[in-house]
Amino acid sequence: MTDQTIIAVVAMAGAALTMALGAIGAAIGESRIGAAAMDALARQPDEASSITRTLFVSLAMVESTAIFCLVIALILLFANPFTAVVGG
Amino acid sequence: MHLRIFGDPVVFQIGPIPITETMITSTVVSMVLLVLAVVLVNSVRTRPDHWISVIAFLVVETFDNMVKDIIGRRHAVVATLSASMFLFIAACNLAGQLPGVHPATGSLATTSALAAVVFLSVPIAGIQTNGLWNYIKHYFRPNPLLMPLHVISELSRTLALAVRLFGNVMSGHLVVGLLVALAGFLVPTPIMALDLLIGLLQAYIFAILSIVYIGAAISAGTE
């Protein structure tokens, strides 16, 4: 195996691992947010608009960690800084 | 198949300045929005009971109420800023659904610029409302030891703002591109519909978060 192949294999494995673990975390967080929001909506249907707004904002906050993972995975796959240096 | 994630193809050059595709799409979107704004203003001035004017009133009223709900009082400047953010981002995201158009918000440069605008307007709003001394004091508020954390949180939320929008729009576009290459006609349609929803939602979230950040700076000195 050349250095280039090793880097490519490690980058692919790293991207897959990044995406898998990042998705797990974000999924657990978002499910808890959704459950809590439904609970709050059932208790106070009058506050629906403010609950929904907070729900969306917090979903986006949690979602962004998964998006960071996606961006990192894409950098590893398509814009890997080490392939250019070694492989040329 | 050509994947485009971080690159931005240069279309042509004016002197030393490369004009990229993103610059062209965002300029076209801004022009369309400007023309729409002129039409709406004209219609509000001349025929206030026409349905076009009603749409204009509705948009302004919605953002005014949003700012009032979050900050606690009406604030025309913040409402204008967030409404412009929302309209520009939403228009860019929706323009990405047109064939052959790459959404301008799917480029990290555009989203970083938008996040930088929010980042800079936070201290401006805070200093204008509370005065320089009160605004600086809020960094040392519960405890001076927490000052680095305040600074880091301001920087990291700006980064999060930029990368969140970029990641969502770019990944949506990428998934549609992959599905078109793999499956072809009609299969990516549900994903494109989801993309429409996500595009509007991300624009809404960007606007809400900028109001929240600026509102926090405005109310920083009153605690």
XYZ file of C-alpha atoms in Angstrom:
311
model
C 0.000 0.000 0.000
C 1.266 3.416 -0.858
C 0.917 6.350 1.506
C -1.799 7.673 -0.746
C -3.926 4.537 -0.353
C -3.517 4.520 3.412
C -4.587 8.149 3.602
C -7.609 7.469 1.396
C -8.697 4.449 3.457
C -8.258 6.261 6.759
C -10.105 9.294 5.412
C -13.068 7.188 4.278
C -13.213 5.308 7.589
C -12.907 8.590 9.466
C -15.705 10.164 7.422
C -18.004 7.190 8.030
C -17.268 7.192 11.762
C -17.736 10.974 11.995
C -21.098 10.820 10.310
C -22.308 7.802 12.313
C -21.419 9.120 15.766
C -22.521 12.662 14.916
C -25.877 11.460 13.653
C -26.459 9.398 16.800
C -25.871 12.351 19.078
C -28.025 14.737 17.101
C -30.821 12.167 16.750
C -30.999 11.538 20.501
C -30.974 15.253 21.228
C -33.638 16.063 18.664
C -35.908 13.266 19.838
C -35.726 14.560 23.390
C -36.502 18.087 22.192
C -39.471 16.825 20.199
C -40.828 14.818 23.118
C -40.449 17.747 25.502
C -42.145 20.100 23.041
C -45.092 17.714 22.615
C -45.396 17.454 26.376
C -45.401 21.234 26.677
C -47.938 21.581 23.859
C -50.253 19.078 25.516
C -50.068 20.973 28.793
C -50.372 24.476 27.361
C -52.006 24.537 23.927
C -52.404 28.326 24.203
C -48.649 28.839 24.147
C -48.359 26.940 20.859
C -46.719 29.743 18.879
C -43.932 30.471 21.326
C -43.344 26.760 21.999
C -43.097 26.076 18.276
C -40.646 28.917 17.775
C -38.427 27.740 20.599
C -38.737 24.203 19.287
C -37.470 25.166 15.857
C -34.616 27.229 17.229
C -33.442 24.487 19.572
C -33.829 21.857 16.868
C -31.605 23.962 14.643
C -29.055 24.353 17.414
C -28.868 20.598 17.944
C -29.004 19.887 14.253
C -25.960 22.056 13.675
C -23.706 19.556 15.438
C -24.756 16.906 12.929
C -24.170 19.411 10.146
C -20.677 20.093 11.489
C -20.019 16.372 11.329
C -21.309 16.291 7.765
C -19.032 19.146 6.763
C -16.043 17.482 8.421
C -16.869 14.206 6.661
C -17.135 15.982 3.315
C -13.836 17.776 3.916
C -12.223 14.405 4.672
C -13.620 12.906 1.486
C -13.425 15.672 -1.085
C -11.132 18.400 0.205
C -8.680 16.366 2.253
C -5.659 18.578 2.960
C -3.271 15.606 3.198
C -3.940 13.957 -0.134
C -2.725 16.978 -2.074
C 0.485 17.255 -0.055
C 1.519 13.607 -0.271
C -0.027 12.501 -3.520
C 0.545 15.561 -5.653
C -20.643 13.339 -12.350
C -19.340 16.614 -11.062
C -19.571 17.145 -7.300
C -19.310 20.681 -6.133
C -18.903 21.150 -2.390
C -16.329 23.752 -1.452
C -15.224 25.054 -4.809
C -16.751 27.987 -6.582
C -16.117 28.110 -10.335
C -14.874 31.409 -11.706
C -17.068 32.514 -14.581
C -15.014 35.438 -15.816
C -12.649 38.100 -14.515
C -12.943 41.855 -14.258
C -9.352 43.020 -13.997
C -7.826 41.264 -10.964
C -11.204 40.342 -9.445
C -12.539 36.878 -10.255
C -16.309 36.851 -10.658
C -17.598 33.530 -9.348
C -20.915 31.830 -9.946
C -22.028 32.534 -6.381
C -21.499 36.261 -6.834
C -23.643 36.231 -9.957
C -26.497 34.233 -8.390
C -26.550 36.310 -5.222
C -26.513 39.546 -7.227
C -29.387 38.338 -9.394
C -31.353 37.318 -6.292
C -30.712 40.719 -4.691
C -31.825 42.473 -7.878
C -35.047 40.453 -7.997
C -35.715 41.256 -4.343
C -35.010 44.959 -4.943
C -37.409 45.075 -7.893
C -40.043 43.296 -5.792
C -39.491 45.777 -2.968
C -39.906 48.731 -5.331
C -43.121 47.221 -6.720
C -44.470 46.636 -3.207
C -43.578 50.142 -2.020
C -45.238 51.657 -5.077
C -48.331 49.578 -4.529
C -48.520 50.512 -0.833
C -48.199 54.214 -1.711
C -50.794 54.247 -4.467
C -53.297 51.448 -3.710
C -53.122 50.461 -0.016
C -56.146 48.162 -0.303
C -54.789 46.079 -3.173
C -53.785 42.487 -2.383
C -50.139 43.192 -3.252
C -50.062 45.868 -0.564
C -51.689 43.451 1.860
C -48.785 41.048 1.296
C -46.308 43.836 2.004
C -48.131 44.795 5.219
C -48.255 41.154 6.235
C -44.496 40.672 5.816
C -43.618 43.822 7.748
C -46.150 43.043 10.480
C -44.889 39.466 10.880
C -41.298 40.531 11.427
C -42.325 43.404 13.697
C -44.271 40.983 15.875
C -41.421 38.463 15.880
C -38.974 41.114 17.109
C -41.508 42.299 19.687
C -41.996 38.755 20.979
C -38.275 38.103 21.338
C -36.815 41.453 22.410
C -39.865 42.673 24.294
C -40.424 45.901 22.407
C -40.683 47.114 18.839
C -37.329 47.755 17.194
C -37.457 48.862 13.574
C -33.737 48.391 12.825
C -33.562 44.821 14.108
C -36.786 43.961 12.302
C -35.390 45.369 9.058
C -32.123 43.485 9.433
C -33.739 40.155 10.221
C -36.367 40.534 7.513
C -33.670 41.263 4.928
C -31.731 38.240 6.120
C -34.800 36.034 5.910
C -35.868 37.245 2.477
C -32.379 37.025 0.987
C -31.635 33.567 2.381
C -35.065 32.213 1.511
C -34.821 33.590 -2.027
C -31.326 32.129 -2.453
C -32.427 28.718 -1.162
C -35.508 28.658 -3.363
C -33.482 29.815 -6.369
C -31.341 26.722 -5.856
C -34.316 24.632 -6.976
C -34.195 26.158 -10.453
C -32.421 23.914 -12.946
C -28.766 24.772 -13.369
C -28.652 27.238 -10.510
C -26.389 26.559 -7.577
C -27.838 28.283 -4.482
C -25.718 31.203 -3.339
C -26.180 30.146 0.296
C -24.608 26.792 -0.574
C -21.239 28.512 -0.585
C -19.348 29.046 2.650
C -18.320 32.539 1.531
C -21.915 33.824 1.372
C -22.971 32.341 4.687
C -19.811 33.594 6.393
C -20.553 37.092 5.123
C -24.116 36.910 6.471
C -22.881 35.591 9.820
C -20.260 38.347 9.942
C -23.020 40.935 9.517
C -24.806 39.461 12.555
C -21.527 39.237 14.487
C -20.794 42.923 13.883
C -24.322 44.151 14.537
C -24.384 42.553 18.008
C -21.833 44.942 19.608
C -23.156 47.879 17.564
C -26.685 47.337 18.899
C -25.404 46.737 22.414
C -23.215 49.826 22.510
C -25.887 52.020 20.953
C -28.497 50.943 23.481
C -26.464 50.621 26.656
C -23.406 52.756 26.061
C -19.865 51.501 25.638
C -19.069 51.058 29.325
C -22.245 49.129 30.189
C -21.824 46.885 27.176
C -18.218 46.010 27.999
C -19.214 45.447 31.630
C -21.655 42.709 30.649
C -18.736 40.551 29.510
C -17.549 40.505 33.117
C -21.049 40.097 34.499
C -21.475 37.131 36.784
C -17.745 36.820 37.314
C -14.702 38.281 35.526
C -13.386 34.740 35.140
C -16.146 34.055 32.631
C -14.952 36.718 30.186
C -13.095 34.270 27.886
C -16.176 32.075 27.769
C -18.331 35.013 26.659
C -15.878 35.814 23.875
C -15.606 32.175 22.786
C -19.376 31.788 22.758
C -19.760 34.856 20.537
C -17.186 33.534 18.094
C -18.470 29.963 18.074
C -22.092 30.929 17.554
C -21.056 33.016 14.566
C -19.223 30.010 13.159
C -22.246 27.834 13.896
C -24.541 30.309 12.137
C -22.410 30.235 9.000
C -21.705 26.509 8.897
C -25.294 25.508 9.746
C -26.761 27.381 6.809
C -23.985 26.302 4.448
C -24.178 22.656 5.530
C -27.934 22.401 5.243
C -28.231 24.040 1.845
C -25.149 22.382 0.381
C -26.070 18.915 1.653
C -29.637 19.260 0.369
C -28.355 20.244 -3.044
C -25.792 17.428 -2.973
C -28.390 14.785 -2.102
C -30.614 15.911 -4.968
C -27.612 15.852 -7.297
C -26.656 12.335 -6.197
C -30.224 11.077 -6.616
C -30.479 12.589 -10.080
C -27.236 10.862 -11.046
C -28.256 7.526 -9.517
C -31.984 7.219 -10.111
C -32.923 9.897 -12.577
C -36.315 11.323 -13.327
C -39.001 11.911 -10.615
C -37.184 9.986 -7.874
C -35.559 13.083 -6.313
C -38.873 14.992 -6.296
C -39.763 14.244 -2.625
C -36.248 15.197 -1.571
C -36.576 18.427 -3.525
C -39.834 19.136 -1.702
C -38.022 18.521 1.580
C -35.315 20.863 0.332
C -37.889 23.618 -0.167
C -39.069 23.151 3.423
C -35.525 23.048 4.817
C -34.538 26.118 2.833
C -37.386 28.181 4.281
C -36.818 26.740 7.764
C -33.113 27.584 7.723
C -33.857 31.126 6.590
C -36.372 31.445 9.434
C -33.885 30.051 11.941
C -31.146 32.396 10.746
C -33.487 35.372 11.159
C -34.702 34.208 14.594
C -31.182 33.555 15.854
C -29.936 36.941 14.669
C -32.850 38.587 16.519
C -32.054 36.544 19.638
C -28.346 37.445 19.568
C -28.948 41.139 18.920
C -31.765 41.188 21.471
C -29.461 39.685 24.089
C -26.951 42.465 23.417
C -29.673 45.114 23.623
C -30.922 43.874 26.977
C -27.397 43.180 28.273
C -27.056 46.351 30.309
C -30.486 46.276 31.928
C -30.018 43.224 34.116
